[in-house]
Amino acid sequence: MNQIKVCHSNPLKGEASPPPDKSISHRAVIFSSLAEGRSVIENFLAAEDPMRTLEAFRQMGIDIEQSNDGGTVTINGKGLNGLSAPDGAIDCGNSGTTMRMMSGVLSGQPFSSTLTGDRYLLKRPMQRVISPLAKMGAVITSEAGGFPPLHIKGGNLSPVKYNSPVASAQVKSSILLAGLYCNGITTVVEPEKSRDHTERMLRAAGVDINVQGLEVSIKGRAKLNPMDIRVPADFSSAAFFIVAGLIVPGSEVLIKDVGINQTRTGLLDILIMMGASVQLLNQRDISGEPVADILVKHSSLSGIETGGEMLLRAIDEFPILCVAAALAEGTTKITGAQELRVKESDRIAAMASELAKMGVKVEELPDGIIIEGRDNLDAADVSSHGDHRIAMSMIVAGFMAKGETTVDDTDCIDTSFPGFMDMINRLKE
Ligand code: S3P
């Protein structure tokens, strides 16, 4: 278990190129593997989470080549019915996206399979995919309460119209993937719109998909065409540079080639309302996703009340938003975010306890947090709770503390952002 020590930071200056998007990397592997023919994925995120998805398809007989740096992936897809039974349990590691999306794929297969994961993933709720997939005809057994491992007996699915109680792209994608194996139309209705990378990629693969507000329908038994996909930089990884650039006095950072899909960029809207100087430059489209360079300048931030739809579009950015709030003038109240309790860690409890160690007045709410901003933080020994986004957020917080802050248990950063420390340290020179 590594630890990282950080000190008060000089201004951050220059350009950063965050790693490729994690959500899009998972999906690129899944849809290329289910397509008929050769797809090439460029700028794939060869980090632990998407590699779990890639290895799952290798385990089911898909021929996947990867360049030495891991970033170019060539997949010879065998079509929807081209997977063979895996030789053992599929290990999803820490990746909830792998487990939930693969459960949809495996529900459509004529063989039985098991999905398992690390000690954190084994505590994450899977009933949200088990219920709809069971309605479609899959037989899924789990530990009591709907926890992994999942044992899936697939095949013979029927289409459903499913009103999802949670706004979750993993749930939506899992059902749509199972829907590919049904005769007829499968529909998912969400309470709010979650990220839409699956819809975009299915459309690019030639699947008949219809989006009407919060309702997404696909026609099953489609043939997926192979694709050439270039993955943009991950907005959720760029978020650490955005907030670091805003809070460290004298900073000016240009963050390059970042995906700015509306369903992901709630953090920008919230920060701009807090007074942030953020500009989107060079806006363009790459492989069906909007992309820009993001210019950030140090700004005086003010506290804000936020939640609901805006926060859903910033769901993975909650930890780093808490750091921005801790350094804003006045009080920030974030509500409507119960989902944060079942992410890689309980992110509400984790941020409340770790920011309190740095002298911040914090009140934990059942569905959010209240944070009193300060001019600077106290150095402390803090923990990542085994969660990559908590680890990186607390490192950025350490830049604004007097003295040395130690962040414990930082190996988890590799699940989404190998090389994070090198990239952020380069901006200090
Ligand atoms: C993801 C969806 C979100 C997000 C996760 C990645 C995806 O989770 O928090 O990091 O790639 O579909 P939910 O689907 O649970 O909202």
XYZ file of C-alpha atoms and ligand atoms in Angstrom:
445
model
C 0.000 0.000 0.000
C 1.762 3.095 -1.236
C 1.435 6.549 0.223
C 2.019 9.933 -1.402
C 3.321 13.024 0.391
C 2.407 16.486 -0.924
C 3.329 20.004 0.105
C 1.905 23.456 -0.490
C 2.118 24.024 -4.259
C 3.678 26.709 -6.421
C 1.414 28.013 -9.202
C 0.509 25.311 -11.743
C 1.434 26.411 -15.260
C 1.416 24.803 -18.697
C -0.412 22.036 -20.539
C -1.763 18.711 -19.330
C -3.077 15.784 -21.370
C -5.156 13.616 -19.037
C -5.599 9.917 -19.804
C -8.259 8.514 -22.129
C -11.890 8.286 -21.023
C -12.624 5.263 -18.857
C -16.339 4.948 -19.699
C -15.712 5.186 -23.444
C -12.766 2.745 -23.264
C -14.950 0.060 -21.620
C -17.661 0.538 -24.223
C -15.240 0.559 -27.156
C -14.002 -2.906 -26.129
C -17.497 -4.285 -25.548
C -19.054 -3.086 -28.804
C -15.982 -3.940 -30.900
C -15.968 -7.465 -29.468
C -19.657 -7.913 -30.317
C -19.257 -6.402 -33.812
C -18.547 -8.488 -36.899
C -15.029 -7.686 -38.091
C -11.933 -5.706 -37.207
C -12.196 -2.562 -35.065
C -9.304 -0.325 -34.064
C -9.445 1.674 -30.846
C -6.931 4.481 -30.533
C -6.057 6.190 -27.260
C -7.547 3.335 -25.202
C -7.186 3.695 -21.410
C -4.857 0.804 -20.565
C -5.561 1.212 -16.835
C -6.775 -1.491 -14.482
C -10.545 -0.967 -14.873
C -10.911 -1.059 -18.676
C -8.265 -3.817 -18.829
C -10.670 -5.965 -16.796
C -13.266 -5.584 -19.546
C -10.678 -6.316 -22.237
C -9.462 -9.446 -20.431
C -13.060 -10.642 -19.990
C -13.508 -10.735 -23.767
C -10.115 -12.425 -24.253
C -11.284 -15.035 -21.755
C -14.318 -15.608 -23.989
C -12.204 -16.219 -27.084
C -12.040 -12.778 -28.703
C -8.768 -12.033 -30.458
C -7.508 -8.692 -29.092
C -4.115 -7.173 -29.909
C -2.672 -4.301 -27.930
C 0.281 -2.054 -28.838
C 3.271 -1.993 -26.456
C 2.067 1.215 -24.774
C -1.415 -0.328 -24.511
C -3.073 2.624 -26.249
C -3.925 1.039 -29.598
C -6.220 -1.952 -29.452
C -7.249 -4.061 -32.438
C -10.244 -6.306 -31.908
C -11.440 -8.990 -34.278
C -15.085 -9.118 -33.258
C -17.046 -12.290 -33.905
C -20.565 -10.871 -33.720
C -23.215 -11.116 -31.030
C -23.042 -14.911 -30.952
C -19.271 -15.276 -31.224
C -18.344 -15.573 -27.533
C -17.297 -18.881 -26.010
C -17.762 -19.926 -22.390
C -14.979 -18.522 -20.165
C -12.617 -21.062 -18.586
C -13.357 -19.767 -15.065
C -14.861 -16.836 -13.184
C -14.426 -13.420 -14.816
C -12.603 -11.163 -12.352
C -13.836 -7.561 -12.663
C -11.303 -6.277 -10.103
C -12.470 -2.898 -8.755
C -14.599 -2.120 -11.806
C -18.340 -1.709 -11.265
C -18.698 -0.740 -14.923
C -17.201 -4.081 -16.012
C -19.456 -6.085 -13.714
C -22.700 -4.287 -14.517
C -22.162 -4.070 -18.281
C -20.836 -7.627 -18.591
C -23.873 -8.938 -16.697
C -25.980 -7.662 -19.619
C -23.737 -9.317 -22.215
C -23.577 -12.612 -20.291
C -27.350 -12.707 -19.830
C -27.595 -13.109 -23.596
C -25.191 -16.064 -23.831
C -26.128 -19.732 -24.129
C -23.575 -20.625 -21.401
C -23.292 -20.061 -17.656
C -20.733 -17.682 -16.179
C -19.568 -16.076 -12.946
C -18.567 -12.455 -12.329
C -16.464 -11.625 -9.286
C -14.258 -8.761 -8.089
C -12.041 -7.267 -5.372
C -13.101 -6.710 -1.751
C -14.557 -3.299 -2.573
C -16.573 -4.479 -5.584
C -17.954 -7.423 -3.581
C -19.712 -4.846 -1.376
C -21.367 -2.924 -4.222
C -25.077 -3.348 -5.044
C -25.904 -5.465 -8.087
C -29.668 -5.884 -7.532
C -30.099 -2.882 -9.819
C -28.965 -5.031 -12.771
C -30.174 -8.406 -11.452
C -33.847 -7.259 -11.328
C -34.187 -6.019 -14.921
C -32.083 -8.844 -16.377
C -34.190 -11.407 -14.485
C -37.318 -9.776 -15.933
C -35.802 -10.387 -19.371
C -35.325 -14.083 -18.553
C -31.771 -14.383 -17.201
C -31.275 -16.522 -14.112
C -28.845 -14.704 -11.818
C -27.852 -15.754 -8.326
C -25.861 -13.553 -5.970
C -24.910 -13.300 -2.315
C -27.804 -12.294 -0.040
C -28.882 -8.709 -0.710
C -27.747 -8.747 -4.342
C -23.974 -8.639 -3.813
C -21.350 -10.277 -6.050
C -20.197 -12.824 -7.079
C -22.939 -13.137 -9.695
C -23.672 -16.503 -11.299
C -25.451 -15.976 -14.595
C -27.377 -18.515 -16.649
C -28.181 -16.696 -19.854
C -30.046 -17.228 -23.094
C -33.651 -16.951 -24.361
C -34.232 -13.343 -23.339
C -37.424 -11.398 -24.019
C -37.576 -7.640 -24.505
C -38.917 -5.403 -21.706
C -39.800 -1.795 -21.083
C -37.967 -1.080 -17.833
C -38.538 1.958 -15.628
C -35.254 2.182 -13.780
C -35.495 3.458 -10.199
C -31.909 4.817 -10.460
C -30.363 7.111 -13.053
C -27.364 4.940 -13.890
C -25.534 4.545 -17.175
C -24.245 1.164 -16.032
C -27.777 -0.122 -15.456
C -29.065 1.432 -18.691
C -26.161 -0.062 -20.666
C -26.546 -3.489 -19.091
C -30.210 -3.674 -20.143
C -29.486 -2.364 -23.650
C -26.711 -4.948 -24.056
C -29.123 -7.716 -23.032
C -31.651 -6.115 -25.401
C -29.279 -6.811 -28.299
C -29.998 -10.511 -27.669
C -33.815 -10.133 -27.770
C -36.259 -10.290 -30.678
C -38.019 -6.931 -30.643
C -37.668 -3.591 -28.905
C -36.097 -3.158 -25.450
C -36.719 0.165 -23.697
C -35.109 1.730 -20.636
C -36.675 4.765 -18.962
C -34.498 6.670 -16.482
C -35.609 9.094 -13.757
C -32.887 11.530 -15.007
C -30.529 11.336 -17.937
C -27.283 9.493 -17.182
C -24.192 9.577 -19.429
C -25.041 8.583 -23.016
C -21.820 7.059 -24.400
C -23.553 3.699 -24.968
C -26.285 5.262 -27.082
C -23.735 7.145 -29.187
C -21.580 4.089 -29.785
C -24.484 1.758 -30.565
C -25.680 4.275 -33.153
C -22.166 4.437 -34.640
C -22.164 0.630 -34.858
C -25.358 0.785 -36.937
C -27.841 -0.401 -34.313
C -31.391 0.930 -34.578
C -31.592 3.077 -31.431
C -34.178 5.660 -30.553
C -33.766 8.266 -27.812
C -36.840 10.256 -26.686
C -36.000 12.335 -23.631
C -35.387 9.919 -20.775
C -36.452 6.887 -22.826
C -33.963 4.811 -24.858
C -35.101 1.942 -27.119
C -33.129 -0.484 -29.240
C -34.096 -3.136 -31.731
C -32.484 -6.440 -30.862
C -30.694 -9.068 -32.980
C -28.903 -6.277 -34.827
C -25.616 -6.780 -36.598
C -22.969 -4.453 -35.111
C -20.540 -2.965 -37.609
C -16.870 -2.726 -36.648
C -15.620 0.792 -35.864
C -12.520 2.947 -35.750
C -12.750 4.770 -32.450
C -10.506 7.462 -30.988
C -11.090 7.917 -27.266
C -10.959 11.519 -25.965
C -9.290 12.451 -22.667
C -11.432 11.720 -19.628
C -13.310 14.736 -18.252
C -13.372 12.992 -14.858
C -9.552 12.869 -14.829
C -9.283 16.413 -16.224
C -11.413 17.506 -13.238
C -8.431 17.206 -10.867
C -6.413 19.629 -13.037
C -9.396 21.960 -13.432
C -9.874 22.310 -9.675
C -6.130 22.402 -8.919
C -5.727 25.236 -11.472
C -8.617 27.145 -9.912
C -7.571 26.891 -6.265
C -3.763 27.278 -6.409
C -3.018 31.045 -6.667
C -1.224 32.158 -9.833
C -2.139 29.019 -11.825
C -3.019 28.865 -15.509
C -3.451 25.426 -17.064
C -4.532 24.269 -20.527
C -6.030 20.779 -20.421
C -5.967 19.192 -23.861
C -8.403 17.076 -25.922
C -10.982 16.537 -23.187
C -14.404 14.956 -23.775
C -17.075 17.551 -22.976
C -20.199 15.423 -23.464
C -23.031 17.394 -21.726
C -23.948 14.339 -19.638
C -20.494 14.532 -18.013
C -19.673 18.222 -17.556
C -21.904 19.264 -14.644
C -18.736 20.157 -12.695
C -17.925 22.943 -15.193
C -21.402 24.439 -14.805
C -21.170 24.277 -11.008
C -17.661 25.776 -10.913
C -18.635 28.596 -13.281
C -21.540 29.434 -10.934
C -18.978 29.495 -8.102
C -16.985 32.116 -10.029
C -14.453 29.977 -11.913
C -12.589 31.245 -14.961
C -12.899 28.315 -17.375
C -12.874 28.546 -21.170
C -13.571 25.849 -23.751
C -11.233 26.266 -26.737
C -10.896 24.446 -30.056
C -14.251 22.652 -29.767
C -14.663 19.746 -32.180
C -16.094 16.230 -32.542
C -14.014 13.046 -32.262
C -15.655 9.670 -32.956
C -19.109 11.041 -32.207
C -18.148 12.717 -28.915
C -17.659 16.492 -28.397
C -14.102 17.446 -27.379
C -12.340 20.707 -26.361
C -9.214 22.101 -24.747
C -10.053 23.568 -21.344
C -8.254 26.721 -20.170
C -8.403 27.279 -16.410
C -7.114 30.288 -14.453
C -6.894 30.689 -10.693
C -10.181 32.179 -9.464
C -11.810 33.236 -6.207
C -14.648 30.769 -5.718
C -17.837 31.309 -3.704
C -19.945 28.666 -1.994
C -23.058 27.390 -3.750
C -26.093 25.140 -3.293
C -26.307 22.378 -5.880
C -27.851 18.968 -6.491
C -30.283 17.107 -8.754
C -29.681 16.951 -12.496
C -26.580 19.160 -12.300
C -24.939 16.868 -9.766
C -25.843 13.709 -11.724
C -23.787 15.207 -14.550
C -20.932 15.617 -12.021
C -21.435 12.372 -10.115
C -17.824 11.170 -10.330
C -16.533 14.680 -9.632
C -18.130 14.986 -6.176
C -14.822 14.388 -4.296
C -12.908 17.084 -6.174
C -15.918 19.431 -6.018
C -15.746 19.070 -2.217
C -12.114 20.220 -2.359
C -13.135 23.293 -4.412
C -15.894 23.978 -1.845
C -13.404 23.678 1.033
C -11.422 26.538 -0.543
C -14.382 28.704 -1.592
C -15.654 31.689 0.334
C -18.755 30.776 2.347
C -20.833 27.635 2.564
C -21.470 24.987 -0.100
C -24.407 22.598 0.212
C -24.610 19.555 -2.062
C -27.761 17.388 -1.907
C -29.602 14.694 -3.879
C -26.561 12.455 -4.157
C -27.465 9.225 -2.300
C -25.772 7.252 -5.096
C -22.408 8.515 -3.827
C -22.767 6.175 -0.860
C -22.350 3.126 -3.158
C -19.502 4.195 -5.437
C -15.941 2.786 -5.148
C -16.269 3.974 -1.518
C -19.001 5.825 0.408
C -17.799 9.086 -1.084
C -19.912 11.312 1.183
C -18.532 9.741 4.359
C -15.005 9.573 2.921
C -14.818 13.247 1.911
C -16.455 14.378 5.176
C -13.953 12.488 7.321
C -10.835 13.348 5.280
C -11.586 17.072 4.851
C -12.364 17.301 8.590
C -8.825 15.998 9.256
C -7.575 19.009 7.261
C -9.484 21.411 9.529
C -12.579 21.914 7.359
C -15.964 22.299 9.045
C -18.119 19.657 7.354
C -21.613 18.332 7.976
C -22.563 14.995 6.452
C -26.162 14.746 5.164
C -27.870 11.459 4.214
C -27.725 12.519 0.544
C -24.935 15.072 0.482
C -22.690 17.395 2.441
C -22.351 20.947 3.797
C -18.842 22.432 3.644
C -17.593 25.713 5.149
C -14.874 27.146 2.921
C -11.471 28.331 4.217
C -8.495 30.243 2.796
C -6.187 27.260 3.218
C -6.136 23.811 4.795
C -4.231 22.117 7.615
C -1.718 19.460 6.597
C -2.806 16.013 7.824
C -2.459 12.255 7.348
C -5.468 11.290 5.255
C -6.779 8.107 3.646
C -8.010 7.292 0.142
C -10.488 4.696 1.465
C -9.123 2.576 -1.411
C -10.892 4.906 -3.888
C -8.942 6.438 -6.781
C -10.988 9.634 -6.934
C -10.717 10.251 -3.168
C -6.927 9.715 -3.399
C -6.455 12.259 -6.217
C -8.827 14.766 -4.601
C -6.932 14.650 -1.298
C -3.611 15.101 -3.140
C -5.008 18.282 -4.745
C -6.271 19.397 -1.303
C -2.717 18.911 -0.018
C -1.519 21.595 -2.475
C -3.388 24.165 -0.365
C -2.211 22.976 3.069
C 0.568 24.500 5.110
C 3.081 21.698 5.697
C 3.200 18.123 4.453
C 0.047 16.068 3.798
C 0.295 12.283 3.521
C -2.315 10.424 1.483
C -2.431 6.724 2.340
C -3.329 3.746 0.144
C -2.739 5.386 -3.236
C -2.246 2.283 -5.438
C -5.932 2.642 -6.379
C -5.067 5.695 -8.532
C -3.988 3.196 -11.213
C -7.589 2.089 -11.767
C -8.201 5.248 -13.820
C -5.102 7.479 -13.903
C -1.678 5.814 -13.991
C 0.972 8.569 -13.947
C -1.211 11.135 -12.156
C 1.554 12.418 -9.846
C 4.087 12.841 -12.663
C 1.595 14.758 -14.789
C 0.531 17.154 -12.050
C 4.089 17.642 -10.730
C 5.262 18.654 -14.219
C 2.950 21.693 -13.992
C 4.856 22.975 -10.956
C 8.181 23.408 -12.752
C -20.193 4.888 -15.413
C -21.377 5.326 -14.869
C -21.491 5.946 -13.540
C -20.132 6.404 -13.033
C -19.068 5.371 -13.230
C -18.920 5.043 -14.710
C -20.221 4.280 -16.758
O -22.005 5.024 -12.619
O -20.232 6.756 -11.665
O -17.818 5.828 -12.731
O -19.156 4.165 -17.394
O -21.318 3.905 -17.205
P -23.561 4.683 -12.509
O -23.960 3.998 -13.744
O -23.669 3.803 -11.321
O -24.264 5.965 -12.320
